[in-house]
């Protein structure tokens, strides 16, 4: 029983990281119907920025964190301006390929600048543990869970309660109509990319104590975050986090109870089954077809 | 320039629209046939890779280019073909049999993947095919009685009609070339048949195709099966060329490389598959060239512009360091993909068409002919 709870908690913590990356996918998808395959790599780059600020320049953790988030928000806008804006509105396949290219580029350049070793960021949560009875919970895992809940709540409120959030949803439904209604679609898209990159950075920094950051971490985790986003239904913010947690728990349970090898495949098997039974995901909205 | 007057449907679907095609492709074929006698063995070996990648490219082109179903799982189909060949070879099955068996088995698996994929479009399909590829990769690594797991499998030298065909010799090159040409001609014929027309109809508008009486699900599954089967055939050749296969060769990276082949070549043409394959295979020799010669060239240019010997030496060192950095290939891939998507969505073949048109219309050519139009997207969610 204790093992089970322990696995559950570490699964949830891991799942929250997937959920945070999935949040980035969902944000961009919700606002522009673009799927950003480079989301994991944005997270990795954010982690490296934070490592540079905290580990190499010796800034305070929170200051470094904020710096990395700000820098990545700018980078997100830049990436949107250079790579995505010229092909906004073209078939999804083009945009998927462009973001795959962007991801390739980021991975290689980070590998060339910072090297391909593993890096670690010291955080205030690094060492402590919380003991409840005989259950041992590490602070760094709890911090990930807490941060995910806060970010998710903030983004949910943002999308459903603010004018900008409504503008984003409108521009994803029908870009031209949104444009006619006076929504600055281009600026909206760039803000979305900035937010997505910032969320990715938060994920990267929170992740750093759990898995070390290296240039390929974005690819590995990004590919796990896809099932998370799909499971929750692309376009649903709570869905992304729930999907992420499910994937994390499935992975950690499969690693513990099933023979070796199942751990890496189990999320994808679950994903395929969900896609077969409910292609719009668990929280997806089924839209009516209009001709 | 030549004007083609098409007066009926038969004219529109001719395999050879005019005699110029026979002349130009005949010359190309002659060059390819004498290649092993002229080129170095290294280049011939690269040509074999071009043939294999182009075959996969043709397979993927049927699915992605002509039916509009994106797939990032084609490395798995290649792996199934390769492993079928390696497994059957242990029982002294002759080459033609396991070659066809590889294609057939992969085709069946492709159809099985096609069925669940029917309900999925766009991004969901991409993710489903990625998941499929991961699962296949894991099965190859774990099913040790058949695949020898991560140790990999050795593939014996190909023997055809009792003759050994070493994977570096010219005969193997001719074999690969023959299979590529057969695949291309077969695909061209497929595309002018009702099946191929149905594929294109589905790509252009699923709703329109359905209302014209096309059985969309049937043709989607067919497209998956045919595409997978061709990839499986290429997989058999791939296994022979490398003479050793292991699960970590068939990763997502390879699937992305196949997508690069069709994207850079040109997504809606078979020429594109071949041009893309040439591009992908030649990037490695090009990088070697960069490493060896580029620093000297740039330092030389700097010297002619008045840099002293110390600065020139520094430039040489820096350029050499960048050119031999580990990730350079990935960075170049990344930049190239982005540039092609942004500026040349029709790929190398599209560029060739533009150049051809420029010379055909010479004084009258207008740049705006190929200008991209602004598109405003409506939600795909309620498609």
XYZ file of C-alpha atoms in Angstrom:
674
model
C 0.000 0.000 0.000
C 2.765 2.377 0.949
C 4.579 1.527 -2.265
C 1.425 2.259 -4.160
C 0.989 5.704 -2.603
C 4.662 6.481 -3.113
C 4.409 5.520 -6.792
C 1.205 7.485 -7.087
C 2.774 10.665 -5.737
C 5.881 10.438 -7.882
C 3.657 9.584 -10.846
C 1.567 12.672 -10.167
C 4.662 14.851 -9.865
C 6.041 13.537 -13.152
C 2.591 13.864 -14.682
C 2.421 17.488 -13.617
C 5.557 18.188 -15.608
C 3.988 16.516 -18.638
C 0.878 18.516 -17.893
C 2.840 21.780 -17.819
C 4.345 21.065 -21.227
C 0.951 19.937 -22.485
C -0.431 23.257 -21.232
C 1.889 24.969 -23.662
C 0.586 22.846 -26.545
C -2.970 23.531 -25.519
C -2.472 27.274 -25.117
C -1.106 27.614 -28.610
C -3.649 25.227 -30.061
C -6.536 26.951 -28.357
C -5.541 30.352 -29.641
C -4.227 29.582 -33.118
C -5.034 25.955 -33.992
C -1.323 25.448 -34.424
C 0.411 22.498 -32.825
C 3.833 23.456 -31.641
C 6.123 20.445 -31.858
C 8.947 22.542 -30.439
C 7.197 23.044 -27.091
C 9.431 20.523 -25.333
C 12.475 22.225 -26.785
C 11.254 25.613 -25.567
C 11.094 24.022 -22.129
C 14.631 22.724 -22.514
C 15.890 26.124 -23.642
C 14.136 27.754 -20.679
C 15.858 25.305 -18.369
C 19.207 26.217 -19.875
C 18.519 29.950 -19.519
C 17.686 29.393 -15.877
C 20.813 27.298 -15.470
C 22.879 30.111 -16.965
C 21.336 32.723 -14.679
C 21.348 30.645 -11.499
C 24.135 28.152 -11.901
C 26.679 30.151 -13.905
C 25.973 33.800 -13.024
C 25.050 32.926 -9.434
C 21.812 34.907 -9.261
C 19.209 34.306 -6.597
C 16.903 31.389 -7.510
C 13.731 33.450 -7.800
C 15.486 36.242 -9.680
C 17.002 33.755 -12.094
C 13.644 32.065 -12.495
C 11.967 35.371 -13.346
C 14.809 36.312 -15.689
C 14.565 33.031 -17.543
C 10.793 33.331 -17.865
C 11.083 36.883 -19.211
C 13.849 35.949 -21.648
C 11.886 32.971 -22.907
C 8.718 35.013 -23.328
C 10.677 37.290 -25.639
C 12.123 34.269 -27.395
C 8.636 32.833 -27.857
C 7.524 36.053 -29.534
C 10.595 35.984 -31.753
C 9.977 32.373 -32.766
C 6.370 33.193 -33.548
C 7.361 36.200 -35.623
C 10.031 34.386 -37.612
C 8.692 30.874 -38.024
C 4.958 30.795 -37.527
C 3.485 34.105 -38.621
C 4.370 33.795 -42.335
C 2.520 30.498 -42.580
C -0.350 31.149 -40.223
C -3.507 29.822 -41.814
C -1.755 27.280 -44.039
C -2.413 23.565 -43.619
C -1.475 22.155 -40.244
C 1.107 19.894 -41.812
C 3.255 22.877 -42.868
C 3.189 24.343 -39.404
C 3.924 21.009 -37.766
C 6.966 20.648 -40.003
C 8.116 24.200 -39.334
C 7.945 23.672 -35.587
C 9.707 20.315 -35.891
C 12.445 22.196 -37.730
C 12.547 24.816 -35.006
C 12.863 22.071 -32.399
C 15.707 20.412 -34.298
C 17.475 23.741 -34.529
C 17.094 24.554 -30.825
C 18.303 21.118 -29.717
C 21.391 21.282 -31.891
C 22.261 24.862 -31.033
C 21.862 24.253 -27.305
C 24.034 21.171 -27.685
C 26.648 23.276 -29.447
C 26.618 26.124 -26.907
C 26.179 24.386 -23.551
C 27.456 20.951 -24.507
C 25.625 17.652 -24.244
C 26.232 16.947 -20.551
C 23.590 16.782 -17.836
C 23.068 19.932 -15.804
C 21.462 20.507 -12.452
C 19.925 23.631 -10.954
C 20.038 24.059 -7.189
C 16.603 25.055 -5.934
C 15.333 25.959 -2.480
C 13.291 22.743 -2.625
C 16.158 20.492 -3.554
C 16.836 18.674 -0.306
C 13.899 18.755 2.050
C 11.391 15.978 2.476
C 7.948 15.964 3.987
C 7.165 12.985 6.211
C 3.587 11.927 6.773
C 3.705 8.795 8.891
C 6.041 6.487 6.990
C 5.339 8.222 3.691
C 8.247 10.281 2.354
C 7.484 13.073 -0.076
C 10.269 15.149 -1.565
C 9.729 18.910 -1.616
C 10.833 19.255 -5.211
C 8.043 16.937 -6.324
C 5.501 18.738 -4.183
C 6.670 22.076 -5.586
C 5.981 20.838 -9.110
C 2.486 19.752 -8.149
C 1.738 23.049 -6.413
C 3.106 25.141 -9.291
C 1.058 23.185 -11.798
C -2.149 23.754 -9.880
C -1.459 27.489 -9.569
C -0.491 27.935 -13.229
C -3.447 25.915 -14.410
C -5.862 27.970 -12.341
C -4.337 31.246 -13.528
C -4.502 30.237 -17.180
C -8.034 28.970 -16.834
C -9.128 32.277 -15.338
C -7.174 34.133 -18.000
C -8.901 32.323 -20.846
C -12.384 32.462 -19.442
C -12.503 35.751 -17.552
C -10.319 38.296 -19.360
C -10.885 40.156 -22.612
C -7.561 39.012 -24.012
C -8.432 35.398 -23.314
C -11.751 35.774 -25.089
C -9.968 37.435 -27.999
C -7.649 34.442 -28.194
C -10.508 31.984 -28.306
C -12.272 34.072 -30.912
C -9.246 34.250 -33.172
C -8.877 30.494 -33.065
C -12.487 29.899 -34.047
C -12.400 32.096 -37.106
C -9.396 34.252 -37.754
C -10.970 36.460 -40.390
C -14.128 37.108 -38.400
C -12.032 37.967 -35.358
C -10.038 40.372 -37.483
C -13.217 42.098 -38.658
C -14.402 42.430 -35.075
C -11.308 44.479 -34.302
C -9.195 41.840 -32.586
C -5.514 42.376 -33.386
C -5.015 38.760 -34.395
C -1.278 39.016 -35.013
C -0.595 40.556 -31.619
C -2.823 37.998 -29.937
C -0.874 35.177 -31.531
C 2.430 36.645 -30.454
C 1.213 37.046 -26.874
C 0.070 33.436 -26.852
C 3.501 32.279 -27.932
C 5.095 34.398 -25.232
C 2.830 32.875 -22.579
C 3.424 29.362 -23.891
C 7.186 29.843 -23.808
C 6.939 31.265 -20.280
C 4.898 28.290 -19.083
C 7.401 25.964 -20.733
C 10.229 27.714 -18.900
C 8.447 27.294 -15.592
C 8.148 23.593 -16.383
C 11.820 23.375 -17.290
C 13.014 25.033 -14.105
C 10.709 23.011 -11.867
C 11.814 19.887 -13.623
C 15.516 20.502 -13.225
C 15.832 18.900 -9.772
C 13.832 15.802 -10.819
C 15.396 14.986 -14.157
C 18.600 16.754 -15.032
C 18.413 19.085 -17.997
C 20.275 18.192 -21.155
C 19.776 19.109 -24.778
C 17.499 16.165 -25.561
C 15.230 16.437 -22.548
C 12.765 18.522 -24.521
C 12.293 15.841 -27.143
C 11.871 13.062 -24.596
C 9.395 14.934 -22.406
C 7.701 16.685 -25.309
C 6.819 13.336 -26.821
C 5.299 12.264 -23.509
C 3.373 15.494 -23.273
C 1.618 14.809 -26.578
C -0.316 11.849 -25.223
C -1.134 14.058 -22.236
C -2.564 16.812 -24.381
C -4.448 14.382 -26.625
C -5.761 12.385 -23.697
C -7.210 15.521 -22.164
C -8.545 16.660 -25.487
C -6.432 19.182 -27.346
C -7.751 22.602 -26.473
C -8.821 21.989 -22.901
C -6.631 23.491 -20.180
C -7.817 21.346 -17.267
C -7.762 18.407 -19.689
C -4.061 18.915 -20.370
C -3.187 18.721 -16.698
C -5.482 15.772 -16.015
C -4.082 14.028 -19.102
C -0.549 14.744 -17.943
C -1.224 13.373 -14.478
C -2.853 10.274 -15.958
C 0.137 9.675 -18.238
C 2.555 10.217 -15.373
C 0.683 7.843 -13.064
C 0.309 5.208 -15.789
C 3.999 5.431 -16.544
C 5.086 5.196 -12.953
C 2.676 2.338 -12.184
C 3.708 0.453 -15.333
C 7.331 0.897 -14.354
C 6.638 -0.553 -10.922
C 4.144 -3.342 -11.516
C 4.689 -4.459 -15.105
C 7.736 -6.135 -16.661
C 10.538 -3.979 -17.974
C 9.818 -2.206 -21.239
C 6.154 -1.515 -20.533
C 7.024 1.744 -18.795
C 7.858 3.574 -22.019
C 5.068 2.109 -24.132
C 2.162 2.100 -21.686
C 1.292 5.795 -22.187
C 1.167 5.324 -25.936
C -0.976 2.201 -25.719
C -3.411 4.056 -23.477
C -3.317 6.963 -25.917
C -4.144 4.738 -28.901
C -7.009 3.138 -27.007
C -8.400 6.532 -26.032
C -8.066 7.794 -29.592
C -9.948 4.746 -30.826
C -12.778 5.083 -28.375
C -13.030 8.838 -27.992
C -11.014 10.655 -30.671
C -11.775 14.079 -29.219
C -10.129 13.196 -25.916
C -11.527 12.964 -22.417
C -12.360 16.651 -22.019
C -12.621 17.537 -25.688
C -15.715 19.241 -26.945
C -17.417 17.407 -29.757
C -18.217 19.992 -32.364
C -21.014 19.553 -34.795
C -20.041 19.294 -38.419
C -21.182 22.149 -40.558
C -21.167 21.985 -44.349
C 7.629 26.037 -75.833
C 5.299 23.159 -76.400
C 1.535 23.366 -76.213
C -0.363 20.257 -75.213
C -3.938 20.187 -76.342
C -5.939 17.848 -74.203
C -9.208 17.067 -75.849
C -10.457 14.155 -73.795
C -9.998 12.364 -70.502
C -7.570 9.868 -72.002
C -5.208 12.725 -72.891
C -5.357 13.963 -69.345
C -4.210 10.717 -67.752
C -1.564 9.636 -70.272
C 1.540 8.146 -68.698
C 3.765 9.888 -71.253
C 2.231 13.232 -72.244
C 4.703 13.828 -75.083
C 7.826 12.345 -76.634
C 10.119 14.760 -74.802
C 9.535 12.741 -71.634
C 10.948 9.592 -73.234
C 14.064 11.420 -74.420
C 14.862 13.190 -71.170
C 14.137 10.249 -68.871
C 15.957 7.952 -71.288
C 19.072 10.102 -71.002
C 18.730 10.129 -67.202
C 18.365 6.345 -67.168
C 21.437 5.936 -69.358
C 23.443 8.066 -66.944
C 22.194 6.008 -63.997
C 23.095 2.773 -65.782
C 26.676 3.784 -66.501
C 27.104 5.365 -63.057
C 28.919 2.385 -61.411
C 31.567 2.465 -64.152
C 32.188 6.186 -63.847
C 31.664 7.135 -60.223
C 33.721 6.157 -57.205
C 32.461 3.257 -55.109
C 31.601 5.712 -52.301
C 29.294 7.688 -54.565
C 27.675 4.509 -55.893
C 27.017 3.471 -52.319
C 25.408 6.866 -51.716
C 23.313 6.311 -54.850
C 22.052 3.058 -53.360
C 20.929 5.008 -50.298
C 19.290 7.540 -52.598
C 17.362 4.706 -54.267
C 16.221 3.268 -50.936
C 15.219 6.632 -49.462
C 13.476 7.565 -52.706
C 11.485 4.319 -52.589
C 10.378 5.148 -49.052
C 9.707 8.690 -50.227
C 7.421 7.397 -52.980
C 5.595 5.255 -50.438
C 5.168 8.138 -48.036
C 4.217 10.433 -50.894
C 1.226 8.205 -51.735
C 0.006 8.540 -48.167
C 0.945 12.095 -47.271
C 1.257 13.805 -50.618
C -1.623 12.248 -52.497
C -4.060 11.114 -49.829
C -3.309 13.868 -47.354
C -2.791 11.574 -44.379
C 0.280 12.712 -42.451
C 2.386 9.956 -40.929
C 5.349 10.156 -38.629
C 5.520 6.397 -38.217
C 7.139 5.237 -41.400
C 10.358 4.177 -39.697
C 8.283 1.431 -38.089
C 7.124 0.159 -41.486
C 10.709 0.202 -42.697
C 11.710 -1.746 -39.607
C 9.009 -4.368 -40.164
C 10.231 -4.925 -43.722
C 13.850 -5.120 -42.623
C 13.168 -7.519 -39.751
C 10.968 -9.770 -41.870
C 13.828 -10.106 -44.332
C 16.406 -10.757 -41.639
C 14.187 -13.337 -39.920
C 13.161 -15.259 -43.018
C 16.717 -15.240 -44.301
C 17.739 -17.489 -41.405
C 15.647 -20.291 -42.918
C 17.326 -20.025 -46.336
C 14.253 -18.530 -47.944
C 15.205 -17.167 -51.392
C 15.401 -13.399 -51.863
C 12.336 -12.879 -54.100
C 10.159 -14.699 -51.577
C 11.219 -12.798 -48.483
C 11.333 -9.563 -50.445
C 7.674 -9.942 -51.345
C 6.863 -11.304 -47.885
C 8.399 -8.190 -46.337
C 6.248 -5.987 -48.522
C 3.125 -8.030 -47.933
C 3.483 -8.221 -44.161
C 4.193 -4.502 -43.916
C 1.191 -3.835 -46.123
C -1.031 -5.872 -43.803
C 0.304 -4.040 -40.761
C -0.223 -0.772 -42.621
C -3.867 -1.675 -43.246
C -4.251 -2.568 -39.567
C -2.885 0.857 -38.635
C -5.107 2.420 -41.274
C -8.331 1.196 -39.689
C -7.977 2.994 -36.353
C -6.582 5.992 -38.231
C -9.866 6.406 -40.079
C -11.437 8.420 -37.303
C -8.403 10.663 -36.881
C -7.401 13.732 -38.804
C -4.505 16.161 -38.761
C -2.606 16.348 -35.532
C -4.341 13.342 -33.950
C -3.248 11.162 -36.837
C 0.334 12.381 -36.523
C 0.370 11.547 -32.829
C -1.268 8.162 -33.372
C 1.354 7.200 -35.956
C 4.137 8.373 -33.628
C 2.667 6.163 -30.893
C 2.499 3.234 -33.283
C 6.159 3.732 -34.178
C 7.165 3.804 -30.507
C 5.262 0.621 -29.814
C 6.898 -1.154 -32.763
C 10.322 0.051 -31.637
C 9.714 -1.340 -28.164
C 8.411 -4.658 -29.517
C 11.561 -5.010 -31.647
C 13.688 -4.390 -28.581
C 11.762 -6.861 -26.370
C 10.760 -9.766 -28.632
C 14.137 -11.355 -28.308
C 13.351 -14.810 -29.702
C 12.698 -13.282 -33.115
C 14.518 -9.974 -33.220
C 17.445 -10.641 -30.845
C 16.451 -7.486 -28.990
C 18.946 -4.707 -28.636
C 21.826 -6.892 -29.799
C 20.490 -6.475 -33.303
C 20.480 -8.921 -36.181
C 23.109 -9.611 -38.761
C 21.805 -9.737 -42.310
C 23.555 -12.169 -44.630
C 24.721 -11.135 -48.072
C 21.937 -11.111 -50.573
C 21.886 -14.033 -52.976
C 19.859 -13.874 -56.161
C 19.503 -16.980 -58.376
C 22.471 -18.583 -56.617
C 24.699 -15.573 -57.164
C 25.967 -13.549 -54.214
C 25.132 -9.857 -54.540
C 27.417 -7.934 -52.163
C 25.834 -4.737 -50.860
C 28.716 -2.595 -52.154
C 28.823 -3.981 -55.666
C 27.210 -2.559 -58.791
C 24.666 -5.404 -59.027
C 23.069 -4.365 -55.749
C 22.887 -0.818 -57.070
C 21.128 -2.030 -60.204
C 18.725 -4.051 -58.077
C 17.825 -1.028 -55.944
C 17.520 1.173 -59.015
C 15.261 -1.380 -60.725
C 13.017 -1.560 -57.673
C 12.874 2.229 -57.432
C 11.931 2.535 -61.099
C 9.322 -0.207 -60.815
C 7.864 1.506 -57.757
C 7.729 4.855 -59.502
C 6.128 3.492 -62.654
C 3.697 1.449 -60.568
C 2.783 4.510 -58.531
C 2.319 6.630 -61.658
C -0.063 4.009 -62.989
C -1.815 3.800 -59.646
C -2.286 7.548 -59.627
C -3.991 7.599 -63.012
C -6.268 4.731 -62.070
C -9.598 5.289 -60.278
C -7.885 4.439 -56.988
C -5.298 7.175 -57.386
C -7.890 9.697 -58.442
C -9.892 8.809 -55.352
C -6.779 9.381 -53.216
C -6.301 12.851 -54.645
C -9.994 13.598 -54.234
C -9.774 12.677 -50.553
C -6.728 14.896 -50.132
C -8.395 17.883 -51.720
C -11.688 17.620 -49.926
C -12.929 14.681 -47.962
C -16.483 15.950 -47.929
C -16.504 16.538 -51.675
C -15.003 13.099 -52.318
C -17.622 11.463 -50.132
C -20.434 13.258 -51.887
C -19.058 12.126 -55.248
C -19.480 8.543 -54.092
C -15.889 7.788 -53.066
C -15.724 5.263 -50.257
C -13.439 7.398 -48.109
C -12.629 4.826 -45.422
C -11.830 2.097 -47.925
C -9.453 4.319 -49.871
C -7.777 5.647 -46.753
C -7.028 2.105 -45.602
C -5.867 1.204 -49.122
C -3.561 4.192 -49.142
C -2.087 3.193 -45.793
C -1.574 -0.384 -46.956
C 0.064 0.523 -50.273
C 2.282 3.130 -48.668
C 3.358 0.713 -45.944
C 3.987 -2.096 -48.416
C 6.313 0.043 -50.534
C 8.127 1.164 -47.397
C 8.442 -2.474 -46.345
C 10.051 -3.376 -49.680
C 12.512 -0.539 -49.174
C 13.103 -1.914 -45.678
C 14.304 -5.245 -47.098
C 16.855 -3.417 -49.259
C 17.790 -1.194 -46.322
C 18.554 -4.248 -44.181
C 20.772 -5.676 -46.922
C 22.557 -2.393 -47.491
C 23.442 -1.982 -43.824
C 23.936 -5.755 -43.294
C 23.099 -5.206 -39.618
C 19.856 -3.983 -38.077
C 18.915 -3.094 -34.522
C 15.874 -1.377 -32.995
C 17.625 1.921 -32.325
C 18.045 2.491 -36.068
C 14.317 2.881 -36.592
C 13.531 5.821 -34.370
C 11.364 8.893 -34.687
C 14.430 10.613 -36.114
C 14.266 8.346 -39.164
C 10.543 8.996 -39.602
C 11.262 12.704 -39.531
C 13.980 12.199 -42.136
C 11.430 10.561 -44.428
C 9.114 13.513 -43.944
C 12.057 15.768 -44.785
C 12.525 13.782 -47.995
C 9.028 14.487 -49.226
C 8.861 17.991 -47.809
C 12.090 19.216 -49.331
C 11.565 17.331 -52.565
C 8.069 18.651 -53.045
C 5.003 17.275 -51.353
C 2.769 16.676 -54.338
C 5.072 15.078 -56.886
C 6.974 11.855 -57.371
C 9.930 13.839 -58.674
C 9.959 15.354 -55.223
C 10.508 11.995 -53.553
C 13.634 11.398 -55.621
C 14.979 14.947 -55.328
C 14.378 14.901 -51.574
C 16.186 11.577 -51.237
C 19.168 12.949 -53.165
C 19.189 15.973 -50.907
C 18.989 13.981 -47.675
C 21.714 11.534 -48.643
C 24.050 14.190 -49.968
C 23.909 16.344 -46.835
C 26.460 14.084 -45.108
C 29.182 14.357 -47.772
C 28.409 18.073 -47.875
C 28.994 18.381 -44.122
C 32.286 16.521 -44.453
C 33.207 18.990 -47.141
C 32.295 21.854 -44.819
C 34.506 20.451 -42.091
C 37.500 19.923 -44.328
C 37.479 22.888 -46.657
C 35.234 25.635 -45.347
C 37.592 26.988 -42.623
C 40.385 27.363 -45.181
C 38.101 29.107 -47.660
C 36.715 31.578 -45.130
C 40.177 32.310 -43.737
C 41.354 32.858 -47.309
C 38.524 35.316 -47.962
C 39.354 37.133 -44.720
C 42.998 37.310 -45.754
C 42.144 38.850 -49.124
C 40.118 41.511 -47.326
C 43.196 42.513 -45.402
C 43.086 40.405 -42.234
C 46.566 39.706 -40.887
C 47.778 36.161 -40.447
C 46.921 35.948 -36.720
C 43.315 37.054 -37.229
C 42.997 34.749 -40.227
C 44.287 31.901 -38.093
C 41.750 32.731 -35.384
C 38.928 32.828 -37.937
C 40.133 29.505 -39.308
C 40.088 27.976 -35.846
C 36.642 29.335 -34.953
C 35.043 28.240 -38.203
C 36.629 24.817 -37.883
C 35.282 24.522 -34.347
C 31.753 25.407 -35.465
C 31.905 23.189 -38.539
C 32.999 20.157 -36.545
C 30.603 20.712 -33.626
C 28.381 17.738 -32.865
C 24.973 19.209 -33.458
C 25.708 20.957 -36.724
C 23.796 18.445 -38.830
C 20.684 18.840 -36.698
C 20.923 22.620 -36.831
C 21.248 22.548 -40.601
C 18.284 20.168 -40.872
C 16.264 22.487 -38.677
C 17.083 25.619 -40.609
C 16.481 23.907 -43.935
C 13.082 22.548 -42.905
C 11.971 25.954 -41.657
C 13.259 27.748 -44.754
C 11.553 25.306 -47.104
C 8.241 25.523 -45.297
C 8.420 29.318 -45.271
C 9.722 30.059 -48.727
C 9.330 27.022 -50.974
C 6.385 24.918 -49.851
C 6.420 23.037 -53.141
C 9.973 21.930 -52.517
C 12.849 21.436 -54.901
C 10.528 20.216 -57.643
C 8.437 23.352 -57.281
C 11.595 25.424 -57.657
C 12.476 23.469 -60.805
C 9.016 24.110 -62.253
C 9.428 27.817 -61.563
C 12.814 27.921 -63.263
C 11.405 26.007 -66.227
C 8.461 28.354 -66.532
C 10.788 31.344 -66.315
C 12.708 30.191 -69.369
C 9.579 29.164 -71.237
C 7.934 32.555 -70.821
C 11.179 34.453 -70.682
C 10.325 38.094 -71.332
C 6.802 37.762 -69.983
C 7.502 36.046 -66.671
C 5.845 37.662 -63.697
C 7.112 37.102 -60.205
C 3.601 37.256 -58.863
C 2.674 34.039 -60.702
C 3.652 31.956 -57.701
C 2.897 34.450 -54.973
C 1.342 32.875 -51.933
C -2.104 34.054 -51.198
C -3.132 35.108 -47.744
C -5.214 32.450 -46.082
C -7.419 32.995 -43.091
C -8.081 29.821 -41.265
C -11.387 28.711 -39.893
C -11.403 26.302 -37.043
C -10.558 22.745 -38.036
C -12.329 21.601 -34.908
C -15.739 21.681 -36.512
C -14.556 20.238 -39.766
